[in-house]
PDB file of C-alpha atoms in Angstrom:
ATOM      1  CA  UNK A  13       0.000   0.000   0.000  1.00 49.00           C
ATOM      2  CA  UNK A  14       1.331   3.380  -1.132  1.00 49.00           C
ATOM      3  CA  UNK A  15       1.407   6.132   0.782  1.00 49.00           C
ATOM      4  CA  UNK A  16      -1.637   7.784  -0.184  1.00 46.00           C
ATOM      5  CA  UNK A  17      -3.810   5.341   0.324  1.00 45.00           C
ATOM      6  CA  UNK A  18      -2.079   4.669   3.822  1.00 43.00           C
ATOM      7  CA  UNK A  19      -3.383   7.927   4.748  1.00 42.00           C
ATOM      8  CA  UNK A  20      -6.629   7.694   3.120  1.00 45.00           C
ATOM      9  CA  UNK A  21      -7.058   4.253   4.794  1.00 42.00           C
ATOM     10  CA  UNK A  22      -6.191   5.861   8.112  1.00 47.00           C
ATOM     11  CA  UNK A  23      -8.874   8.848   7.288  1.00 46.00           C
ATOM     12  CA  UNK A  24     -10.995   6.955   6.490  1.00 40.00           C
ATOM     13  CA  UNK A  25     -10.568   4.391   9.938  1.00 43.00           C
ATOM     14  CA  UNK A  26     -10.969   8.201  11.518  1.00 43.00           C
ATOM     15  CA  UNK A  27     -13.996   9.259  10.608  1.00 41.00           C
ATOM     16  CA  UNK A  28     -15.549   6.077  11.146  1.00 43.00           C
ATOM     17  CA  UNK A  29     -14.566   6.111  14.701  1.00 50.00           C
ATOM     18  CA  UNK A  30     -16.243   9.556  14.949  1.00 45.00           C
ATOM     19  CA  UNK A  31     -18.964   8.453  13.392  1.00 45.00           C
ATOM     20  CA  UNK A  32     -19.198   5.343  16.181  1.00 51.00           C
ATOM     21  CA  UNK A  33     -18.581   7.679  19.170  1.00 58.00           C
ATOM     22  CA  UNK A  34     -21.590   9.980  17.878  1.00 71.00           C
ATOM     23  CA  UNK A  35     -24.298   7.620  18.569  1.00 77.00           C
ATOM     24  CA  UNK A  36     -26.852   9.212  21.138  1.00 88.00           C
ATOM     25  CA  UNK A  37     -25.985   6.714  24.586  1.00 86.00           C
ATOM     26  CA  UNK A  38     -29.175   5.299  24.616  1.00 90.00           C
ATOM     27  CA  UNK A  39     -28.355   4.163  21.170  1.00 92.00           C
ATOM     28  CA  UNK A  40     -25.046   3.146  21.998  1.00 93.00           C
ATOM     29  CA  UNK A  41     -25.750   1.079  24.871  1.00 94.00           C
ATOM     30  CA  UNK A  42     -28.655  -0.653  22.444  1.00 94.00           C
ATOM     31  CA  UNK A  43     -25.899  -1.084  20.236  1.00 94.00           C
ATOM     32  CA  UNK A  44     -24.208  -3.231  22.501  1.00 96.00           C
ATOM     33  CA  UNK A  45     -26.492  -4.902  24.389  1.00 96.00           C
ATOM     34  CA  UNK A  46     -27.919  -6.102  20.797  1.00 95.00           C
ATOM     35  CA  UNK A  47     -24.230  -7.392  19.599  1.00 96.00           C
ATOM     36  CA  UNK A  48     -23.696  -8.636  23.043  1.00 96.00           C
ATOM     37  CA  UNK A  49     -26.685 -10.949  22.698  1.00 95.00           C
ATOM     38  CA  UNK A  50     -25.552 -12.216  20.059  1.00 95.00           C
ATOM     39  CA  UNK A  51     -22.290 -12.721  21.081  1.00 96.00           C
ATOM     40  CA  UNK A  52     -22.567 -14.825  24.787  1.00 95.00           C
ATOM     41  CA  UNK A  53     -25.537 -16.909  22.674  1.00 93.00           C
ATOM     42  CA  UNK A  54     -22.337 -18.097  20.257  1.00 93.00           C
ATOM     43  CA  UNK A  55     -19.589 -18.515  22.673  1.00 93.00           C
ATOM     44  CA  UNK A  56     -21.186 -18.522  25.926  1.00 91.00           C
ATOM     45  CA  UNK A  57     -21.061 -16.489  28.690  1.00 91.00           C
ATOM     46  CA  UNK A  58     -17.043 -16.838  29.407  1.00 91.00           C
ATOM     47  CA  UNK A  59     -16.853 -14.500  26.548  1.00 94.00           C
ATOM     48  CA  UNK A  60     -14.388 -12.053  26.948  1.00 96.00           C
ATOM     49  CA  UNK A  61     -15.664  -8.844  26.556  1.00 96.00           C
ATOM     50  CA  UNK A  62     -12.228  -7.602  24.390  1.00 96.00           C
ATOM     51  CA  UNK A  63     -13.380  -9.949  21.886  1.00 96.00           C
ATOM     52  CA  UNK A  64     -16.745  -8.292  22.058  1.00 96.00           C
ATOM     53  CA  UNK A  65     -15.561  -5.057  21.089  1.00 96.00           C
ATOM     54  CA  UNK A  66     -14.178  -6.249  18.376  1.00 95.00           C
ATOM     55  CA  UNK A  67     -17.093  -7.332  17.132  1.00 94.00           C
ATOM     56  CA  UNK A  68     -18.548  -3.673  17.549  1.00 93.00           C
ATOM     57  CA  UNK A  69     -15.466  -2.249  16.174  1.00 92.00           C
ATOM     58  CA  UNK A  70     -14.843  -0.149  19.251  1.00 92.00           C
ATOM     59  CA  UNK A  71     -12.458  -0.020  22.281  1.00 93.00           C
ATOM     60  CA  UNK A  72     -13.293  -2.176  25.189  1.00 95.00           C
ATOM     61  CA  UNK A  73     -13.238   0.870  27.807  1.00 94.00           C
ATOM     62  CA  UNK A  74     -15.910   2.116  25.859  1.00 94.00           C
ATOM     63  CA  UNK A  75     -18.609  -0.912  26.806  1.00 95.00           C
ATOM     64  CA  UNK A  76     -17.129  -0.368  30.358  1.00 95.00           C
ATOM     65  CA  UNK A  77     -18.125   3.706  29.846  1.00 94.00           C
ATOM     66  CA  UNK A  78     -21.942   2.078  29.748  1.00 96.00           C
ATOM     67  CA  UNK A  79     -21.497  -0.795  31.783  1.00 96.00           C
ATOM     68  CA  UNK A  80     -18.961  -0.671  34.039  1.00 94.00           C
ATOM     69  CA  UNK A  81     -18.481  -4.470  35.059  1.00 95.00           C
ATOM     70  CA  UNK A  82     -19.129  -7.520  33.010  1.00 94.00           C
ATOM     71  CA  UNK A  83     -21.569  -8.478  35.286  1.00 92.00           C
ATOM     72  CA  UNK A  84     -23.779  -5.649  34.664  1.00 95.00           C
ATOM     73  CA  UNK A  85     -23.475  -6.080  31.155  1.00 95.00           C
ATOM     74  CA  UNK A  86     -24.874  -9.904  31.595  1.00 93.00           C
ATOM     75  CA  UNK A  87     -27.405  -8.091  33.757  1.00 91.00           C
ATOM     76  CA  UNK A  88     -28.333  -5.853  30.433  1.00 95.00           C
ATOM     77  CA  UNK A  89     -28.630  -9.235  28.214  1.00 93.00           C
ATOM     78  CA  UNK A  90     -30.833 -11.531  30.931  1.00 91.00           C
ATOM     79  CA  UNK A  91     -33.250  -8.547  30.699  1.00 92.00           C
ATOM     80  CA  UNK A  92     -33.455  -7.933  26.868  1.00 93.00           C
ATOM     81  CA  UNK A  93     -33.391 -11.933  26.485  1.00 91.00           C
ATOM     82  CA  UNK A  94     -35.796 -12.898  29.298  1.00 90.00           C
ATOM     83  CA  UNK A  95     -37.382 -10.269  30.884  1.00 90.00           C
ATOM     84  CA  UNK A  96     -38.621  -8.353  28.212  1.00 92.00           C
ATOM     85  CA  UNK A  97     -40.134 -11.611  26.228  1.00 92.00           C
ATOM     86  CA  UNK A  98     -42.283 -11.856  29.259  1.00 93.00           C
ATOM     87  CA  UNK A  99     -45.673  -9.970  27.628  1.00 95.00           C
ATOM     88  CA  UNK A 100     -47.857  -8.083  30.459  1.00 95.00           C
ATOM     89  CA  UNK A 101     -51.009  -9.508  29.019  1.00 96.00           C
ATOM     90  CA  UNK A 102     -50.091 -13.445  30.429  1.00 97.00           C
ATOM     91  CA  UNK A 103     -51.706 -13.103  33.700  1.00 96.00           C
ATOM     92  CA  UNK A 104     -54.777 -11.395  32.602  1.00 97.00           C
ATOM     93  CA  UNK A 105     -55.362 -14.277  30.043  1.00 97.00           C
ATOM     94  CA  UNK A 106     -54.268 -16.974  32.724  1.00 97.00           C
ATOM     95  CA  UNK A 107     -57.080 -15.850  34.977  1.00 97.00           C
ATOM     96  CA  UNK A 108     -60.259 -14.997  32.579  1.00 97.00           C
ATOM     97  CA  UNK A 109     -62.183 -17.620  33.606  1.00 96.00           C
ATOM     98  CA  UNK A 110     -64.560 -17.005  31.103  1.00 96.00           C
ATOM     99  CA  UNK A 111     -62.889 -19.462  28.667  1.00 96.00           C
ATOM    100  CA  UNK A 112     -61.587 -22.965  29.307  1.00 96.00           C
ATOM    101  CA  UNK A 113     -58.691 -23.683  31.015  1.00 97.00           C
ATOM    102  CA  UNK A 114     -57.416 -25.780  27.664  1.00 97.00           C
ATOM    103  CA  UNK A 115     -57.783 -22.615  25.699  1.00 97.00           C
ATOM    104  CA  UNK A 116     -55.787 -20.452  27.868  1.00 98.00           C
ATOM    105  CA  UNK A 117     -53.345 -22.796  28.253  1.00 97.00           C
ATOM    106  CA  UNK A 118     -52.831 -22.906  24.508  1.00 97.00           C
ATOM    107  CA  UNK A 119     -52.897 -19.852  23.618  1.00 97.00           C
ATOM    108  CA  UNK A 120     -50.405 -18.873  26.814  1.00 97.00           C
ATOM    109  CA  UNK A 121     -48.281 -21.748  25.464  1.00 96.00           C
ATOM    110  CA  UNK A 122     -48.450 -20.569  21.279  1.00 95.00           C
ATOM    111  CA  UNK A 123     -47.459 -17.249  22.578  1.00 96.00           C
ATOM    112  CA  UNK A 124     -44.821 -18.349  24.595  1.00 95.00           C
ATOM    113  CA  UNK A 125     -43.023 -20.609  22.376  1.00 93.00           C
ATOM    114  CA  UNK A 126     -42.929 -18.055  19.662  1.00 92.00           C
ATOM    115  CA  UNK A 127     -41.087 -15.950  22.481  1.00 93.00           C
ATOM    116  CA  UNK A 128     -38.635 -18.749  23.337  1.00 92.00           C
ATOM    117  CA  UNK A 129     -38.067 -20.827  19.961  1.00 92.00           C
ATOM    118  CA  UNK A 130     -34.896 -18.720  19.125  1.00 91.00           C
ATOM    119  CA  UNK A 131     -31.636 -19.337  18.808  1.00 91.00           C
ATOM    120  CA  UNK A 132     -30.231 -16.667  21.058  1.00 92.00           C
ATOM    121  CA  UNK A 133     -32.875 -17.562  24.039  1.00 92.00           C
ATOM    122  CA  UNK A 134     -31.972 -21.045  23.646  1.00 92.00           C
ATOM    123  CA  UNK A 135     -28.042 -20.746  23.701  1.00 92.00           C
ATOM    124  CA  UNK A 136     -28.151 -18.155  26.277  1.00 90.00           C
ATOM    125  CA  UNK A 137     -30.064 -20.528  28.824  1.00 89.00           C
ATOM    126  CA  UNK A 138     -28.077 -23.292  27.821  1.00 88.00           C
ATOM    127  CA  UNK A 139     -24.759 -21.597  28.577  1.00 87.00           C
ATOM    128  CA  UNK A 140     -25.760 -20.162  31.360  1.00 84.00           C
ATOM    129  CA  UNK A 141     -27.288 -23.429  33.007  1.00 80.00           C
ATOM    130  CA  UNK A 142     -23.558 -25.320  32.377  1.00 77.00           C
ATOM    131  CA  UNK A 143     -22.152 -22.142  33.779  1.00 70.00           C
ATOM    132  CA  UNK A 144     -23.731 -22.471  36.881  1.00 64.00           C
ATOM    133  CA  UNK A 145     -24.939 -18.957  36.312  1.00 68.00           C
ATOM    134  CA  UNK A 146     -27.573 -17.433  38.473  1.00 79.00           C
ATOM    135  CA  UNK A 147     -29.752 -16.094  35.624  1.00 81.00           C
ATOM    136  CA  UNK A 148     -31.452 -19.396  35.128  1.00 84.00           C
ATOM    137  CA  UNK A 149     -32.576 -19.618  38.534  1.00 87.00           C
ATOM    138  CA  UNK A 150     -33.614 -16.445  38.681  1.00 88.00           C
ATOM    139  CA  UNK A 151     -35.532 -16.918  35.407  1.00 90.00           C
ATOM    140  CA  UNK A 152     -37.142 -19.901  36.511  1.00 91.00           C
ATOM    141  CA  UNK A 153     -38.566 -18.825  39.680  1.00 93.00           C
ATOM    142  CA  UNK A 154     -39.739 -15.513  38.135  1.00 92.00           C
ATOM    143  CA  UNK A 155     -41.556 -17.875  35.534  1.00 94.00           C
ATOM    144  CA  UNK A 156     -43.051 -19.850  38.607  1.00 96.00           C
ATOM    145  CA  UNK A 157     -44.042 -17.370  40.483  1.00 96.00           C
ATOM    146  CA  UNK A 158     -45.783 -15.430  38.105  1.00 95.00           C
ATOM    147  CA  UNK A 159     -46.826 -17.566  35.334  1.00 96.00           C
ATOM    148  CA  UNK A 160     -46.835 -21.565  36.773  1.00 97.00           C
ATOM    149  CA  UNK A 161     -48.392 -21.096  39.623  1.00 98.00           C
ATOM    150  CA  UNK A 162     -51.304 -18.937  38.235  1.00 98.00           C
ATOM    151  CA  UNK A 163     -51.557 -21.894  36.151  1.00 98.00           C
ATOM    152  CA  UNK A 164     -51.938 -24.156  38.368  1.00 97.00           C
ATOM    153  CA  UNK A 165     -54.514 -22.688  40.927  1.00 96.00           C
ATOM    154  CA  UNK A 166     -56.697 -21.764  37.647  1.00 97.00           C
ATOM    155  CA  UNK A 167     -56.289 -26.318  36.928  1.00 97.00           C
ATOM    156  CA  UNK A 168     -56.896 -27.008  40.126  1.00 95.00           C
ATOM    157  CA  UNK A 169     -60.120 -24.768  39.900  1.00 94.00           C
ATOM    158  CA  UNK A 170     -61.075 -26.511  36.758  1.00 94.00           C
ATOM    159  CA  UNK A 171     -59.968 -30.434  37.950  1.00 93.00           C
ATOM    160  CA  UNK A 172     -62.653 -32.343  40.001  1.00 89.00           C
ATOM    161  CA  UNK A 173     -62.073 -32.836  44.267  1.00 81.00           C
ATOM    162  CA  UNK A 174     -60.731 -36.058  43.657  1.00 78.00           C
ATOM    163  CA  UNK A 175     -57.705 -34.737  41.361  1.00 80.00           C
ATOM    164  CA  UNK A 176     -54.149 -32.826  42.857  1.00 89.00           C
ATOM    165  CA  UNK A 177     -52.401 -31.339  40.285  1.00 94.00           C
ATOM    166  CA  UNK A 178     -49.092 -30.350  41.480  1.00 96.00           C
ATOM    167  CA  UNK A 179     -46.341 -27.906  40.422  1.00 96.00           C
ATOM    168  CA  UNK A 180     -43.896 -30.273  39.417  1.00 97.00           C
ATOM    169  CA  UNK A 181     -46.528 -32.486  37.382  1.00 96.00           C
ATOM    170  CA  UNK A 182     -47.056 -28.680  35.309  1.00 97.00           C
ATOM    171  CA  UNK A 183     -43.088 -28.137  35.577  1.00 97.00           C
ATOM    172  CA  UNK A 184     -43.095 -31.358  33.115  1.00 97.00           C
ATOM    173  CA  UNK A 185     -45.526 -30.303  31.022  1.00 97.00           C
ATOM    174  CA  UNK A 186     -43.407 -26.987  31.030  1.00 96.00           C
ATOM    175  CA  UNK A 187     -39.919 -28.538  30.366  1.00 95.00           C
ATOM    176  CA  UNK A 188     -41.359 -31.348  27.316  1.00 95.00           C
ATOM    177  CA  UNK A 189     -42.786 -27.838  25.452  1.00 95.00           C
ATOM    178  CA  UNK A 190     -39.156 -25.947  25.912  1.00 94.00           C
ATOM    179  CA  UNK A 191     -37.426 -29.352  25.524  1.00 94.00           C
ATOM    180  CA  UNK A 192     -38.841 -28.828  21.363  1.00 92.00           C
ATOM    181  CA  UNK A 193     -36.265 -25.474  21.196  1.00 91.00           C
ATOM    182  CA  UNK A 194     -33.523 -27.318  22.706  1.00 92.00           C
ATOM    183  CA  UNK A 195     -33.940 -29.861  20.085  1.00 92.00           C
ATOM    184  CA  UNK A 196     -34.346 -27.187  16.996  1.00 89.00           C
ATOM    185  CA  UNK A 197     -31.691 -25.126  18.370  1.00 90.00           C
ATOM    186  CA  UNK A 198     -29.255 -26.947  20.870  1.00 90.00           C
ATOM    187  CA  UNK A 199     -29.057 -30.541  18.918  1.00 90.00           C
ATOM    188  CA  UNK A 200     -30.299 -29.197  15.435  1.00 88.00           C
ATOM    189  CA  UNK A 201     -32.458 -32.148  15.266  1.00 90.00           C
ATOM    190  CA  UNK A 202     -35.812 -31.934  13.243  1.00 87.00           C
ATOM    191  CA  UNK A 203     -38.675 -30.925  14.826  1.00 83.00           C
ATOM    192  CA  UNK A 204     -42.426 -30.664  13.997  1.00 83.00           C
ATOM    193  CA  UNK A 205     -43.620 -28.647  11.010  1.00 83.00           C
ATOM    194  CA  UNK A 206     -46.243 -27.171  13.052  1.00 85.00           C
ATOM    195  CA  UNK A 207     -45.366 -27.188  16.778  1.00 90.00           C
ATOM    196  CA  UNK A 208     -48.834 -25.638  18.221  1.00 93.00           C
ATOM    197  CA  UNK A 209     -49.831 -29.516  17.154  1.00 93.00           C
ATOM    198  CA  UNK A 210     -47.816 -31.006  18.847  1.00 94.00           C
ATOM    199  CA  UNK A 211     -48.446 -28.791  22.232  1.00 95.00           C
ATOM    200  CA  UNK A 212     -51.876 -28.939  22.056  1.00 96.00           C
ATOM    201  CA  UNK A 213     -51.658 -32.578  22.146  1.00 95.00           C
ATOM    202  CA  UNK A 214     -49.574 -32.059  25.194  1.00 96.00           C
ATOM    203  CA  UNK A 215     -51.714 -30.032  27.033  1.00 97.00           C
ATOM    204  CA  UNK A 216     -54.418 -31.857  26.320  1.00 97.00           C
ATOM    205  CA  UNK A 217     -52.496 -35.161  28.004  1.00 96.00           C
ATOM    206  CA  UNK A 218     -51.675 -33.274  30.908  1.00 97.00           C
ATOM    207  CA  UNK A 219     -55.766 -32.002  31.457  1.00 96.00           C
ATOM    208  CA  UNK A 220     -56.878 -35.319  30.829  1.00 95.00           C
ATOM    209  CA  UNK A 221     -54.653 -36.772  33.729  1.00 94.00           C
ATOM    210  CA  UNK A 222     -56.560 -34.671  35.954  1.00 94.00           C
ATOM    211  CA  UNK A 223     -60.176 -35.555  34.263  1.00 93.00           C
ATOM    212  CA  UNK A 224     -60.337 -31.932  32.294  1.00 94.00           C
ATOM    213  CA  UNK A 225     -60.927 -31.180  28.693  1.00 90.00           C
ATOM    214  CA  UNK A 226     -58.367 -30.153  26.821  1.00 86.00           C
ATOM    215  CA  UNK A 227     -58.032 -27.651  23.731  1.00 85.00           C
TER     216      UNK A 227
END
């Protein structure tokens, strides 16, 4: 490379570098949060966060300008990958009585899977169960408390005297669903053209075990 270019290269590398540190923060920190996602779903959470700013073409103090450990940065991508899949409507659909327990469940479950069926959600939770990570647990009690347990008060309203569901019999029906992401996108096995079948006919195993109609 002659000398000209050199320096239009190294212009060039310049302006670009302006143009990176003139993102509004909010943007910024979306920016990274977004590539950071990404990232931990394809190596795990061990990732080093140098590496990462590679990736974003910047320096690495500048993620530690938004986020100032690595923790808090996993903090940033359990919320954008869990929390904010939760929807706000789930509980008000869990506990309108006014249509069968079978129906809520499916339609709960159809919107939930198209939530969770993704590669990034998948990896993430798999990496960070092997890790030993606490945003798993966290996760999965958050899910229990607000979402299983609803659940199962509104099937044990709906089962006969003589029936007990339990938590754990709805934490099965709960891991078999999840279990067909882990196949699509842990094992790339094949998995059903039309999964909402296939849960449906779940559900409707698990109501029928405690003498209710499914959907």
């Amino acid at each position: 490379m002659n000398g000209t270019a050199m320096v239009g290269t190294e212009r060039a590398g310049a302006r670009l570098e302006t143009d990176r540190r003139r993102l509004p923060p909010e943007e910024r920190q979306q920016q990274i949060v977004d590539t950071a996602v990404r990232f931990f779903a394809e190596v795990g959470l061990d990732g080093k966060t140098r590496e990462l700013a590679k990736r974003l073409g910047v320096t690495q103090s500048l993620i530690f300008k938004y986020f100032e450990t690595k923790q808090d940065l996993i903090e940033a991508v359990y919320a954008r990958v869990y929390l904010e899949r939760i929807s706000p409507d789930w509980p008000a659909l869990i506990g309108d009585r006014s249509r069968p327990i079978g129906e809520r469940m499916s339609i709960f479950y159809r919107d939930y899977g198209s939530r969770i069926f993704d590669h990034d959600w998948m990896r993430i939770f798999m990496f960070s169960g092997l890790a030993g990570a606490e945003l798993n647990k966290r996760y999965l009690n958050h899910l229990s408390k607000t979402l299983l347990e609803p659940i199962l008060e509104e099937v044990r309203m709906a089962a006969p005297n003589t029936a007990e569901p339990t938590l754990e019999d709805l934490w099965s029906l709960h891991g078999g669903i999840v279990y067909l992401g882990i196949r699509q996108h842990i094992y790339q096995m094949p998995v059903p053209g039309d999964p909402q079948h296939e849960i449906d006919r779940a559900i409707a195993r698990f109501l029928r075990s405690f003498d209710i109609e499914g959907p």
